[in-house]
Amino acid sequence: MTRKKYPPGITTKVAKSIELLAMVGAPGSWLSRDQYKFLMTGGLDWYKEHKPHLAEKIEEMLKKKGPFPFDFYELADYINKRIKKENLNVNEVLPVETEAVIRFKRDPFLSSSPKVYLIADSIYKYCKEQLKKGNKAYEIPERIMGKYLEWMNLNIERTKGDVNPLDELRNKK
């Protein structure tokens, strides 16, 4: 029998995002509906059988509850101010786009979009600023976005070489 890396019936993106949330100690209430449904319909059993160390973390995560610290409108405003300040050639960011990045609806393993990178990078900076102000609610999101950027950088390096995606937004006229 060959060992599968990820559970059947789920995309790699969803599996990796569940694993990341579990590894950084995020509350289970941060899971999307799809992620939660998958875990409740056999996904957790698969993890118990194939990746017991992760199953424990996922079970701990499912027990935790906690508010999601982001206001997507506030985040979009923050990113749009950065776009204006840095004079980036990109359309304004909508709140739904910030949510798409945070909730892994934009796959960091496949995306090399400069705009998605800008959003992820800005959210990461926002989290850092909030932590400097002493807002501990942003510790876990900061770790999540750091990992997201790390994965995106690997993909960009693989597909485009050693480039800074934000330079693409600065150079276009």
Coordinates of C-alpha atoms in Angstrom, one line a residue:
M1 CA 0.0 0.0 0.0
T2 CA 1.3 3.4 -0.9
R3 CA 1.1 6.2 1.6
K4 CA -0.9 9.1 0.4
K5 CA 0.4 12.5 1.3
Y6 CA -3.0 14.1 1.6
P7 CA -6.5 12.8 2.2
P8 CA -8.6 11.7 -0.7
G9 CA -11.6 13.9 -1.7
I10 CA -9.8 17.2 -0.9
T11 CA -7.5 19.5 -2.8
T12 CA -3.9 19.9 -1.7
K13 CA -4.6 23.6 -1.0
V14 CA -7.4 22.8 1.5
A15 CA -5.4 20.0 3.2
K16 CA -2.3 22.2 3.5
S17 CA -4.3 25.1 4.9
I18 CA -6.0 22.8 7.5
E19 CA -2.5 21.5 8.5
L20 CA -1.1 25.0 8.7
L21 CA -4.0 26.3 10.9
A22 CA -3.5 23.3 13.2
M23 CA 0.3 23.7 13.4
V24 CA 0.2 27.4 14.4
G25 CA -2.5 26.7 17.0
A26 CA -5.4 28.6 15.4
P27 CA -8.9 28.2 16.8
G28 CA -11.1 25.7 15.0
S29 CA -13.7 28.5 14.5
W30 CA -11.3 30.0 11.9
L31 CA -11.8 27.0 9.6
S32 CA -13.9 27.6 6.5
R33 CA -17.2 25.7 6.0
D34 CA -15.5 23.3 3.5
Q35 CA -12.6 22.6 5.7
Y36 CA -14.8 21.9 8.7
K37 CA -17.2 19.7 6.7
F38 CA -14.3 17.7 5.3
L39 CA -12.9 17.0 8.8
M40 CA -16.3 16.0 10.1
T41 CA -17.0 13.6 7.2
G42 CA -14.0 11.3 7.5
G43 CA -11.0 13.7 7.1
L44 CA -10.1 13.6 10.8
D45 CA -10.2 9.8 10.7
W46 CA -7.8 9.8 7.7
Y47 CA -5.4 12.0 9.7
K48 CA -5.7 9.7 12.7
E49 CA -4.7 6.8 10.6
H50 CA -2.0 8.4 8.3
K51 CA -0.7 11.4 10.3
P52 CA -1.4 10.8 14.0
H53 CA 0.8 13.7 15.1
L54 CA -1.3 16.1 13.0
A55 CA -4.6 14.5 14.1
E56 CA -3.8 15.5 17.7
K57 CA -3.2 19.1 16.7
I58 CA -6.3 19.2 14.5
E59 CA -8.4 17.8 17.4
E60 CA -7.0 20.5 19.7
M61 CA -7.8 23.1 17.1
L62 CA -11.4 21.9 16.8
K63 CA -11.9 22.4 20.5
K64 CA -10.7 26.0 20.5
K65 CA -13.0 28.9 19.7
G66 CA -12.0 32.4 19.1
P67 CA -12.9 35.5 17.1
F68 CA -11.3 36.1 13.7
P69 CA -9.2 39.3 14.3
F70 CA -9.6 40.8 10.9
D71 CA -12.0 43.4 9.6
F72 CA -11.7 42.9 5.9
Y73 CA -12.9 46.5 5.1
E74 CA -10.2 47.9 7.3
L75 CA -7.6 45.6 5.7
A76 CA -8.6 46.7 2.2
D77 CA -8.3 50.4 3.2
Y78 CA -4.8 49.6 4.7
I79 CA -3.7 47.9 1.4
N80 CA -5.2 50.6 -0.8
K81 CA -3.3 53.3 1.2
R82 CA -0.1 51.4 0.5
I83 CA -1.0 51.1 -3.2
K84 CA -1.3 54.9 -3.3
K85 CA 1.7 55.6 -1.1
E86 CA 4.0 53.3 -3.2
N87 CA 2.4 54.4 -6.4
L88 CA 1.8 50.8 -7.5
N89 CA 0.1 50.2 -10.8
V90 CA -2.8 47.9 -9.6
N91 CA -6.5 48.3 -9.1
E92 CA -7.8 48.9 -5.6
V93 CA -8.2 45.9 -3.4
L94 CA -11.7 44.9 -2.4
P95 CA -12.5 43.5 1.1
V96 CA -13.5 40.1 -0.5
E97 CA -10.0 39.8 -2.0
T98 CA -8.4 40.2 1.4
E99 CA -10.7 37.5 2.7
A100 CA -9.8 35.3 -0.2
V101 CA -6.1 35.4 0.7
I102 CA -6.6 35.0 4.4
R103 CA -8.9 32.0 4.0
F104 CA -6.7 30.4 1.4
K105 CA -9.1 30.7 -1.5
R106 CA -6.1 32.0 -3.5
D107 CA -3.6 29.1 -3.5
P108 CA -0.1 30.2 -2.4
F109 CA 1.3 27.0 -4.1
L110 CA -0.1 27.9 -7.5
S111 CA -0.4 31.6 -7.5
S112 CA 2.3 33.9 -8.7
S113 CA 0.0 36.9 -9.1
P114 CA 1.7 40.2 -8.0
K115 CA -1.6 41.4 -6.7
V116 CA -2.2 38.4 -4.5
Y117 CA 1.4 38.7 -3.3
L118 CA 0.8 42.4 -2.5
I119 CA -2.3 41.5 -0.5
A120 CA -0.5 38.7 1.4
D121 CA 2.6 40.9 2.1
S122 CA 0.4 43.8 3.2
I123 CA -1.6 41.6 5.6
Y124 CA 1.7 40.3 7.0
K125 CA 2.9 43.9 7.6
Y126 CA -0.5 44.8 9.1
C127 CA -0.1 41.9 11.6
K128 CA 3.4 43.0 12.5
E129 CA 2.2 46.6 13.1
Q130 CA -0.6 45.3 15.3
L131 CA 1.8 43.1 17.3
K132 CA 4.1 46.1 17.9
K133 CA 1.1 48.0 19.3
G134 CA 0.7 45.1 21.7
N135 CA -2.3 43.4 20.1
K136 CA -1.6 39.7 20.8
A137 CA -4.7 38.6 18.7
Y138 CA -2.4 38.9 15.6
E139 CA 0.3 36.4 16.7
I140 CA -1.3 33.5 14.9
P141 CA -2.4 35.4 11.8
E142 CA 1.2 36.8 11.5
R143 CA 2.6 33.2 11.5
I144 CA 0.0 32.1 9.0
M145 CA 0.7 34.9 6.6
G146 CA 4.5 34.4 7.0
K147 CA 4.1 30.8 5.9
Y148 CA 1.7 31.9 3.0
L149 CA 4.4 34.3 1.7
E150 CA 7.1 31.7 2.1
W151 CA 5.1 29.3 0.0
M152 CA 4.3 32.0 -2.6
N153 CA 8.0 32.9 -2.8
L154 CA 8.9 29.2 -3.5
N155 CA 6.3 29.1 -6.3
I156 CA 7.4 32.4 -7.8
E157 CA 11.0 31.3 -7.7
R158 CA 10.1 28.0 -9.4
T159 CA 8.0 29.7 -12.1
K160 CA 9.6 33.1 -12.7
G161 CA 13.0 32.9 -11.2
D162 CA 14.5 35.2 -8.6
V163 CA 12.2 38.2 -8.9
N164 CA 10.3 40.5 -6.6
P165 CA 6.6 40.4 -7.5
L166 CA 6.1 43.9 -6.2
D167 CA 8.6 45.2 -8.8
E168 CA 6.2 44.1 -11.5
L169 CA 3.6 46.4 -10.1
R170 CA 6.0 49.3 -9.9
N171 CA 7.4 49.0 -13.4
K172 CA 4.2 48.7 -15.4
K173 CA 3.0 51.9 -17.0

